[in-house]
Coordinates of C-alpha atoms and ligand atoms in Angstrom, one line a residue:
M1 CA -21.0 27.5 10.5
L2 CA -21.8 25.4 8.1
A3 CA -23.5 26.3 4.9
A4 CA -25.0 24.2 2.0
A5 CA -23.0 24.9 -1.3
T6 CA -25.3 26.0 -4.1
T7 CA -22.4 25.3 -6.7
F8 CA -21.0 22.1 -5.2
P9 CA -22.5 19.0 -5.5
I10 CA -21.6 18.3 -1.4
P11 CA -22.0 20.4 1.1
S12 CA -19.0 23.2 1.4
F13 CA -17.6 23.8 4.9
A14 CA -17.0 27.7 4.7
F15 CA -14.9 28.1 8.2
S16 CA -15.9 31.0 10.4
S17 CA -12.7 33.2 10.8
T18 CA -13.2 33.5 14.8
E19 CA -14.3 30.2 15.5
K20 CA -13.2 26.5 15.2
L21 CA -15.2 23.7 13.6
K22 CA -16.8 21.7 16.7
V23 CA -16.3 17.8 15.2
V24 CA -17.4 14.7 17.1
L25 CA -16.4 11.0 16.5
V26 CA -17.9 8.0 16.8
G27 CA -16.1 4.9 16.4
T28 CA -12.7 4.9 17.8
G29 CA -10.8 1.8 16.1
V30 CA -8.1 2.0 13.7
R31 CA -9.6 4.3 10.9
G32 CA -11.0 6.2 13.4
I33 CA -8.0 7.4 15.5
S34 CA -5.8 7.4 12.4
F35 CA -7.0 9.0 9.5
W36 CA -10.1 10.8 10.9
G37 CA -9.0 11.3 14.5
K38 CA -4.6 12.3 14.6
R39 CA -4.5 13.0 11.3
L40 CA -7.5 15.7 11.6
V41 CA -5.5 16.8 14.6
M42 CA -2.5 17.2 13.3
Q43 CA -3.0 19.1 10.1
Y44 CA -6.2 21.3 10.9
S45 CA -6.3 22.0 14.5
D46 CA -5.8 25.7 13.2
I47 CA -9.5 25.4 11.8
L48 CA -10.8 22.5 13.6
E49 CA -11.5 21.0 17.2
F50 CA -12.6 17.8 18.4
V51 CA -15.2 18.2 21.1
G52 CA -16.7 14.5 22.0
L53 CA -15.4 10.8 21.0
C54 CA -17.9 8.1 21.1
D55 CA -17.4 4.1 21.2
I56 CA -18.9 1.1 22.8
N57 CA -16.2 0.0 24.3
P58 CA -14.9 2.1 26.8
G59 CA -11.1 0.7 27.1
R60 CA -10.6 1.6 23.6
L61 CA -12.2 4.9 23.9
A62 CA -9.8 6.1 26.1
Y63 CA -6.6 4.4 24.3
A64 CA -8.1 6.7 21.7
K65 CA -8.2 9.5 23.3
K66 CA -4.7 9.9 24.0
Y67 CA -3.7 8.3 20.6
I68 CA -5.3 11.0 18.6
G69 CA -3.8 13.3 21.3
V70 CA -7.4 15.2 22.8
D71 CA -8.6 16.7 25.8
S72 CA -12.4 16.1 24.7
P73 CA -14.4 14.5 26.8
T74 CA -15.8 10.5 25.9
F75 CA -18.8 8.7 25.4
L76 CA -20.6 5.4 25.9
H77 CA -23.5 7.0 24.3
F78 CA -24.0 8.5 21.1
E79 CA -27.0 10.9 21.3
E80 CA -25.9 12.0 25.0
M81 CA -22.4 13.0 23.0
V82 CA -24.5 14.5 20.6
S83 CA -26.8 16.5 23.3
Q84 CA -24.0 17.6 25.3
T85 CA -21.3 18.8 22.4
N86 CA -23.6 20.7 19.6
P87 CA -21.1 19.6 17.1
D88 CA -21.0 21.0 14.1
L89 CA -20.2 17.9 12.0
V90 CA -20.5 14.2 13.1
I91 CA -17.6 11.7 11.6
V92 CA -18.8 8.0 11.2
T93 CA -16.1 5.5 11.4
T94 CA -18.0 2.8 13.3
K95 CA -18.8 -1.1 11.7
D96 CA -20.7 -0.5 8.7
S97 CA -24.1 -2.2 9.7
T98 CA -24.4 0.5 12.2
H99 CA -23.2 3.6 9.9
H100 CA -27.0 4.8 9.1
E101 CA -27.5 4.8 13.2
F102 CA -25.7 7.5 13.6
I103 CA -25.7 8.9 10.0
I104 CA -29.9 9.4 10.7
K105 CA -29.8 10.3 14.4
G106 CA -26.7 13.1 13.5
L107 CA -28.9 14.6 10.7
D108 CA -31.9 14.3 12.8
M109 CA -30.2 16.4 15.5
G110 CA -29.1 19.1 13.4
C111 CA -25.5 18.1 12.6
D112 CA -23.6 17.4 8.9
V113 CA -22.9 14.2 8.9
L114 CA -19.6 12.6 7.4
T115 CA -20.0 8.9 7.2
E116 CA -16.9 6.6 6.0
K117 CA -17.5 4.4 3.4
P118 CA -19.6 2.0 2.2
L119 CA -22.6 4.7 3.0
T120 CA -24.7 1.5 4.6
T121 CA -25.1 -2.3 4.1
D122 CA -28.5 -3.3 3.0
E123 CA -30.9 -1.4 0.4
R124 CA -33.7 -0.8 3.0
K125 CA -31.0 1.4 5.4
C126 CA -30.0 3.4 2.1
Q127 CA -33.5 4.7 1.7
E128 CA -33.7 5.5 5.5
I129 CA -30.9 7.4 5.3
I130 CA -31.8 9.2 1.5
D131 CA -34.9 10.3 3.7
A132 CA -33.1 11.7 6.5
E133 CA -30.8 14.3 4.5
R134 CA -33.6 14.9 2.1
R135 CA -35.7 16.1 5.9
S136 CA -33.4 17.3 7.9
G137 CA -31.5 19.8 5.4
K138 CA -28.1 19.1 7.0
N139 CA -25.5 17.6 4.6
L140 CA -23.7 14.0 4.5
I141 CA -20.3 13.5 2.7
V142 CA -19.1 9.9 2.0
G143 CA -15.2 10.1 2.5
F144 CA -14.8 8.3 -0.7
N145 CA -10.8 8.6 -0.8
Y146 CA -9.7 6.0 -4.0
R147 CA -11.3 9.6 -6.5
W148 CA -8.5 11.3 -4.6
S149 CA -5.2 9.9 -5.7
P150 CA -3.6 11.5 -8.5
Y151 CA -3.8 7.9 -10.7
S152 CA -7.6 7.6 -10.6
T153 CA -7.8 11.0 -11.3
K154 CA -6.0 10.8 -14.4
V155 CA -7.9 8.0 -15.9
K156 CA -10.6 10.8 -15.1
A157 CA -9.4 13.4 -17.0
L158 CA -8.8 11.3 -20.0
L159 CA -12.1 10.7 -20.0
A160 CA -13.0 14.0 -19.6
D161 CA -11.3 15.0 -22.5
N162 CA -13.0 12.1 -24.6
T163 CA -9.2 10.8 -25.1
I164 CA -10.4 7.6 -26.4
G165 CA -14.3 8.8 -27.8
S166 CA -17.7 8.0 -26.2
L167 CA -17.0 4.9 -24.0
T168 CA -18.8 2.0 -25.0
S169 CA -17.6 -0.9 -22.1
V170 CA -14.8 -1.4 -19.2
D171 CA -13.0 -4.5 -17.9
F172 CA -12.3 -3.9 -14.6
H173 CA -10.6 -6.7 -12.1
W174 CA -9.7 -6.1 -8.2
Y175 CA -6.8 -8.6 -6.7
L176 CA -6.5 -8.6 -2.8
N177 CA -3.3 -10.9 -1.3
T178 CA -3.2 -13.0 0.9
Y179 CA -2.5 -10.4 3.7
H180 CA -4.9 -7.6 3.0
G181 CA -7.7 -10.3 1.6
A182 CA -7.3 -12.4 4.4
S183 CA -8.0 -10.0 7.0
Y184 CA -11.3 -8.9 6.3
F185 CA -12.2 -12.4 7.4
R186 CA -10.3 -12.0 10.7
R187 CA -12.9 -9.7 11.8
W188 CA -16.7 -8.5 11.6
H189 CA -15.9 -8.1 7.7
G190 CA -16.3 -11.9 7.5
L191 CA -20.0 -11.6 8.6
R192 CA -22.8 -10.5 5.6
Q193 CA -24.7 -9.0 8.3
A194 CA -21.5 -6.6 9.9
G195 CA -20.5 -5.6 6.6
G196 CA -22.7 -6.3 3.6
T197 CA -20.3 -8.5 2.1
L198 CA -17.5 -7.5 0.2
W199 CA -19.6 -6.4 -2.8
V200 CA -20.6 -3.9 0.0
H201 CA -17.6 -3.1 1.9
K202 CA -15.1 -3.1 -0.3
A203 CA -16.2 -2.6 -3.9
T204 CA -18.0 0.2 -2.8
H205 CA -14.7 2.2 -3.5
H206 CA -14.6 0.3 -6.9
F207 CA -18.0 0.7 -7.6
D208 CA -18.0 4.4 -6.9
L209 CA -14.9 4.7 -9.3
L210 CA -16.5 3.6 -12.2
N211 CA -19.9 5.3 -11.8
W212 CA -17.5 8.5 -11.6
W213 CA -15.2 7.2 -14.2
I214 CA -18.4 6.4 -16.5
N215 CA -20.4 9.1 -15.4
S216 CA -23.8 7.7 -15.3
D217 CA -25.5 5.8 -13.2
P218 CA -26.1 1.9 -12.7
Y219 CA -29.1 0.8 -14.4
E220 CA -29.0 -3.7 -14.3
V221 CA -26.5 -6.1 -12.5
F222 CA -26.3 -9.9 -13.0
A223 CA -23.2 -11.7 -10.5
Y224 CA -22.1 -14.9 -9.7
G225 CA -20.7 -15.0 -5.9
D226 CA -19.1 -18.1 -4.0
L227 CA -17.3 -18.9 -0.7
E228 CA -14.5 -21.6 -1.3
F229 CA -11.5 -20.5 0.1
Y230 CA -12.0 -19.4 3.5
G231 CA -14.4 -20.0 6.5
L232 CA -15.5 -23.6 6.4
K233 CA -13.7 -24.2 3.6
G234 CA -10.4 -24.0 5.1
P235 CA -8.6 -26.9 5.6
F236 CA -8.6 -26.7 9.7
R237 CA -9.9 -23.7 12.2
G238 CA -9.1 -22.8 15.7
D239 CA -10.0 -20.5 17.9
K240 CA -7.9 -17.2 17.7
C241 CA -4.4 -17.0 16.4
R242 CA -3.0 -16.6 19.9
T243 CA -4.0 -19.6 20.7
C244 CA -4.4 -21.6 17.7
P245 CA -3.0 -25.6 17.6
H246 CA -2.2 -25.1 14.0
K247 CA -0.2 -21.9 14.0
A248 CA 2.9 -23.9 12.4
E249 CA 1.2 -25.3 9.6
C250 CA -1.4 -22.5 8.7
E251 CA 0.4 -20.2 6.7
F252 CA -1.9 -17.3 7.4
Y253 CA -0.8 -17.4 11.3
W254 CA -0.8 -13.9 12.3
D255 CA 1.0 -13.4 15.7
I256 CA -1.0 -9.8 16.8
T257 CA 1.6 -9.4 20.1
K258 CA 4.3 -8.5 17.8
D259 CA 2.1 -5.6 16.9
Q260 CA 2.0 -3.1 20.2
H261 CA -0.7 -0.9 18.2
M262 CA -2.6 -3.9 17.8
M263 CA -2.4 -4.5 21.1
D264 CA -3.3 -1.4 22.7
L265 CA -5.8 -0.7 20.5
Y266 CA -7.6 -4.6 20.4
V267 CA -6.6 -7.4 22.5
A268 CA -6.4 -4.7 25.5
H269 CA -9.8 -4.3 25.6
E270 CA -11.5 -7.3 24.6
K271 CA -12.9 -8.4 27.8
Y272 CA -15.4 -5.6 27.0
G273 CA -17.0 -6.9 23.8
G274 CA -15.1 -9.9 22.8
Y275 CA -13.6 -7.8 19.4
I276 CA -10.9 -10.3 18.7
R277 CA -8.9 -9.2 16.5
D278 CA -6.8 -11.9 14.8
N279 CA -9.8 -14.1 14.6
C280 CA -9.5 -17.6 12.5
L281 CA -10.6 -16.6 8.8
F282 CA -11.2 -20.2 8.3
R283 CA -14.0 -20.0 11.0
E284 CA -17.3 -21.3 10.8
E285 CA -19.4 -18.4 10.5
I286 CA -18.2 -16.7 8.0
N287 CA -21.2 -16.0 4.9
I288 CA -19.5 -13.7 2.5
Y289 CA -18.4 -14.4 -0.6
D290 CA -14.4 -15.1 -1.5
K291 CA -14.7 -15.3 -5.2
M292 CA -17.0 -12.2 -6.7
S293 CA -17.7 -11.2 -10.6
A294 CA -20.2 -9.1 -12.4
Q295 CA -21.8 -8.0 -15.3
V296 CA -23.1 -4.2 -14.6
K297 CA -25.2 -2.0 -17.6
Y298 CA -25.2 1.1 -17.1
K299 CA -27.6 4.0 -17.7
N300 CA -25.7 5.1 -20.9
N301 CA -25.6 1.8 -21.9
V302 CA -21.7 1.1 -20.9
V303 CA -21.7 -2.5 -19.9
L304 CA -18.8 -3.1 -16.9
N305 CA -17.2 -6.6 -16.5
Y306 CA -16.3 -6.8 -12.8
S307 CA -14.1 -9.5 -10.3
L308 CA -12.8 -9.3 -7.0
T309 CA -10.5 -12.4 -5.7
T310 CA -9.5 -12.4 -1.9
Y311 CA -6.3 -14.9 -2.5
S312 CA -4.2 -13.4 -4.8
P313 CA -0.5 -13.9 -4.7
Y314 CA 0.1 -10.1 -5.1
E315 CA -2.1 -7.3 -4.5
G316 CA -3.3 -4.6 -7.5
W317 CA -6.0 -3.9 -10.2
R318 CA -6.8 -3.8 -13.8
V319 CA -8.8 -1.5 -16.2
A320 CA -9.4 -1.3 -19.1
L321 CA -12.0 1.2 -21.1
N322 CA -13.0 0.9 -24.6
G323 CA -14.3 4.0 -26.5
K324 CA -15.4 4.3 -30.1
E325 CA -11.8 6.0 -30.7
G326 CA -9.7 3.7 -28.8
R327 CA -8.4 2.3 -25.0
I328 CA -7.5 3.1 -22.1
E329 CA -5.4 0.7 -19.7
A330 CA -4.6 1.5 -16.5
W331 CA -2.6 -0.7 -13.5
L332 CA -1.6 -0.5 -10.6
D333 CA 0.9 -3.0 -8.8
I334 CA 1.1 -5.8 -11.1
P335 CA 4.3 -7.7 -9.5
Y336 CA 5.7 -8.4 -13.9
Q337 CA 5.1 -5.2 -14.7
K338 CA 7.5 -2.9 -12.7
D339 CA 11.0 -3.4 -12.5
V340 CA 11.0 -3.5 -8.0
T341 CA 10.2 -6.3 -6.4
I342 CA 7.0 -5.1 -4.3
N343 CA 6.7 -6.7 -0.7
Q344 CA 3.0 -8.7 -0.1
A345 CA 3.5 -8.5 3.4
E346 CA 3.4 -4.2 3.4
M347 CA 1.7 -3.4 1.0
H348 CA -1.6 -2.3 2.6
A349 CA 0.0 -0.9 5.7
K350 CA 2.0 1.6 3.2
E351 CA -0.9 2.1 2.0
M352 CA -2.4 3.2 5.1
D353 CA -0.1 5.4 5.8
Q354 CA -0.9 8.8 7.1
S355 CA 2.5 9.8 7.7
S356 CA 3.4 13.0 6.3
K357 CA 6.5 11.1 4.8
D358 CA 5.6 11.1 1.1
E359 CA 7.4 8.1 -0.8
M360 CA 6.4 8.8 -4.5
Q361 CA 6.6 6.8 -7.6
T362 CA 5.9 7.0 -11.5
E363 CA 3.0 5.3 -12.6
P364 CA 1.9 4.8 -16.3
I365 CA -1.5 4.9 -18.0
V366 CA -1.3 3.4 -21.8
V367 CA -3.8 5.5 -24.2
H368 CA -4.5 3.7 -27.8
K369 CA -6.2 5.7 -29.8
L370 CA -7.5 3.4 -33.3
W371 CA -5.1 3.3 -36.3
K372 CA -2.4 5.0 -34.0
E373 CA 0.5 4.2 -31.9
F374 CA 0.0 3.8 -28.3
E375 CA 1.0 6.6 -26.0
T376 CA 2.5 6.3 -22.6
V377 CA 1.2 9.1 -20.3
R378 CA 3.0 9.3 -16.3
V379 CA 1.4 10.0 -13.3
N380 CA 3.4 11.2 -10.5
M381 CA 1.5 10.1 -7.2
E382 CA 2.6 8.8 -3.5
R383 CA 2.4 5.3 -2.6
G384 CA 0.5 6.1 1.5
G385 CA -2.7 7.6 2.4
H386 CA -4.0 5.2 -0.6
G387 CA -2.2 6.4 -3.0
G388 CA -2.6 10.4 -1.9
G389 CA -6.0 10.3 -2.2
D390 CA -6.4 10.7 1.6
K391 CA -4.5 13.7 2.6
R392 CA -6.3 15.1 -0.7
L393 CA -10.1 14.2 0.7
H394 CA -8.9 16.1 3.9
D395 CA -8.0 19.4 1.7
K396 CA -11.2 19.4 -0.2
I397 CA -13.1 19.0 3.1
F398 CA -11.5 21.2 5.9
R399 CA -9.1 23.4 3.9
N400 CA -9.9 24.1 0.4
P401 CA -13.6 23.3 0.1
E402 CA -14.8 26.6 -2.5
A403 CA -12.1 25.5 -5.0
H404 CA -13.5 24.7 -8.3
D405 CA -12.6 21.2 -9.1
P406 CA -13.1 20.5 -13.0
Y407 CA -13.4 16.2 -12.0
G408 CA -16.2 16.8 -9.4
R409 CA -14.6 14.4 -7.0
A410 CA -16.9 15.3 -3.9
A411 CA -19.5 12.7 -3.2
G412 CA -22.1 12.9 -1.7
V413 CA -25.3 11.1 -0.4
R414 CA -26.5 9.4 -4.3
D415 CA -22.8 8.3 -4.8
G416 CA -22.5 6.7 -1.9
A417 CA -25.8 5.0 -2.6
M418 CA -25.1 4.5 -6.2
S419 CA -21.9 2.4 -5.2
I420 CA -23.1 0.1 -2.6
L421 CA -26.5 -0.5 -4.6
I422 CA -24.9 -2.3 -7.5
G423 CA -23.1 -4.4 -4.7
I424 CA -26.3 -4.8 -3.1
A425 CA -27.7 -6.0 -6.6
A426 CA -24.8 -8.4 -6.8
R427 CA -26.1 -10.0 -4.2
K428 CA -29.5 -10.4 -4.9
S429 CA -28.5 -11.8 -8.3
I430 CA -26.4 -14.0 -6.8
E431 CA -29.6 -15.9 -4.4
S432 CA -32.2 -15.1 -7.3
G433 CA -29.8 -16.0 -10.4
H434 CA -31.7 -13.1 -12.2
P435 CA -30.5 -9.8 -13.1
V436 CA -31.5 -7.1 -10.5
R437 CA -32.6 -3.5 -11.4
I438 CA -30.6 -0.8 -9.5
G439 CA -34.0 1.2 -10.1
E440 CA -36.0 -1.1 -8.0
L441 CA -33.8 -0.9 -4.9
T442 CA -35.0 2.1 -3.3
D443 CA -36.6 5.9 -4.8
L444 CA -33.4 6.7 -6.6
E445 CA -34.0 6.7 -10.8
P446 CA -30.8 5.9 -12.4
R447 CA -29.8 8.3 -14.3
I448 CA -27.6 9.1 -17.9
T449 CA -25.7 11.3 -16.4
R450 CA -24.4 11.2 -12.4
V451 CA -25.8 14.1 -10.6
N452 CA -25.7 14.6 -7.1
F453 CA -28.1 15.9 -4.3
Ligands
NAD1 N1 -11.5 4.7 3.5 C1 -10.6 3.7 3.8 O1 -10.3 3.9 2.6 C2 -11.2 2.9 4.7 C3 -9.9 2.3 5.3 C4 -10.1 1.5 6.2 C5 -11.3 1.6 7.3 N2 -12.3 2.1 6.4 C6 -14.6 1.9 6.8 O2 -13.7 2.8 8.4 C7 -15.3 2.2 9.2 C8 -14.3 1.6 10.8 O3 -13.2 0.5 10.3 P1 -12.0 0.0 10.9 O4 -10.7 -0.5 10.7 O5 -11.6 0.6 12.1 O6 -13.0 -0.8 12.3 P2 -13.0 -1.0 13.7 O7 -13.8 -2.4 13.6 O8 -11.6 -1.0 13.9 O9 -13.3 0.1 14.4 C9 -14.9 0.6 14.6 C10 -15.4 1.1 15.9 O10 -16.5 0.7 16.2 C11 -16.7 0.6 16.9 N3 -18.5 0.5 16.7 C12 -19.0 -0.7 16.6 N4 -20.2 -0.8 16.8 C13 -20.2 0.5 17.3 C14 -21.6 1.4 17.8 N5 -22.8 0.6 17.3 N6 -21.5 2.7 18.3 C15 -20.4 3.3 18.8 N7 -19.1 2.0 18.2 C16 -19.5 1.1 17.9 C17 -15.9 -0.5 17.5 O11 -15.8 -1.1 18.6 C18 -14.9 0.0 16.9 O12 -13.8 0.9 17.8 C19 -15.2 1.0 8.6 O13 -16.5 1.6 8.1 C20 -14.6 1.0 7.6 O14 -15.4 0.4 6.2 C21 -12.7 2.9 5.4

C-alpha cells in the first residue's frame, strides 16, 4: 500500500482506491492524541483508519481512545500491537528518549514509520535508526512541521531565488517565554536522559529550519550553555504545584485543576506511572541547560550564530541571513514590533491549536539588497497549528504525497539526524570545551548540498 518514491526525498504514501491506510499510534500524550490522533480522524478518515493505540499508561490509553474517537483495540505492548494489527504505518509520539525503540522495531517489523521530532536523543541511537532504515527497506518520515509554515517557506523561497546572492552567515535567536519555556522544566523534558536537553528536544526544530534554509549539512559546532534560572538555581521548591507551600509567592504557580483536559489526560492516571504534569520547575533533579549559545560552521562555509533562551518575558524569534548581495531579516512575535498586544500566557496554546478555525495574520520579511532601499515582503499565515505548518505537513503526507514541492519540505531520516546532531555536538562541545565535528558522530558524511536518502 505504501510505495517508496523515486522522485521525492521521503517516501510517497500511495493510497489504494479501495483500502484505507492502516495506522497505529504509540504514545497517547497530548501531541499524539490531538495532532496525530483526533486531527487525522477528523480530516482523513476517508483514506486512513486507526487499527491500534499503545501506551505504557492504561488509564491514559483508555482516555485517548475516547478523545480520538476510534474503536480500535488498545495495547500496553508495542510488538503485540504491530503483530496483531499488521499496520502500514506506525506513528511514534512517545517521550523522546524512547523514539528509537519504536522506530527500529516498526521498521524491522515491516512498517513505514512516522516519528515526531526529535528523531532521537543521542548519536548511538541515531546510528541505530539509520542502520535500521537501510536494512529494512521501509521508510521513515520525521514530522518537521515548522518548514511548512508559509512564513518559513517564504524565507526558503527568497533564498532559493538567490535574492541576496550566495549566503555567507546567519544569526538565529529563539526566545521561549516564562510560560512555554518554563513548561519544559515541569516534566520529563527537564531531564537530559529523557529529552536530550533543549539542544535536542527544542532546537531540533530550529536546526532543521536552518539546515534547510542554508541548504547544506552542518560541519562543526562550538557551544556554551548553563543552568542558571530553573532547577537548583530557583529560590525555593515544592513537591508539585498542586501541593506546593510556595503557591502564593511563586510566579510560576500553575493550577492544573483548572484545565479539565490536562486533568483527564494526566492527573487522573498518575497512579499508573507517576507522571506528574505540574511538577516543580525548581526541582533538584533538573539537569538540562536553560541558556544555550552555539556557533555552527556548515560544510558550504556558511557560519551560524545561534542562541536559545528559556525565560524571556516574551516568546518570539529572529533570523538575519547575510549574502554577498544583501540581507534578509525575519522575525515573529516580537511585541515591540507589532501594533497589537500579544497575550504571553495564551501564545503556546494558540500555536498548538488544531481547531479548523484559522485565525490569519500578515507578517513582514525585510529584504535589503546592497546599495538599495530595503523592501518589505508581507506573508499571510495562520496563527494556530504552528503557523499553519501542522495542517500543511498532514496534507503533504496523507493527501498530496505526489504533488511536486519546489521547496523540498518533506523531511526524512537524514534531515532528522542532521538537526539533532548539531544539538548533540553542542552538548559535547560544552562538556569538552572544544569544537565537535558532525562527521565524527555517525557514519553520515556532511555534504555541501543537502540530500536525503
Ligand atoms: N512537532 C511539534 O511541534 C511537537 C509538539 C509537541 C510535542 N512534540 C513531540 O511529540 C512527542 C510527545 O510529546 P507530548 O507532549 O505528547 O508528551 P507526553 O509526555 O504528554 O506524551 C508521551 C506519551 O508517551 C507515553 N510513553 C512514554 N514512554 C513510553 C513507552 N516506552 N512506551 C509507550 N508509551 C510511552 C507516555 O505515557 C505518554 O502518554 C515528543 O517526542 C515531543 O517532542 C512535537
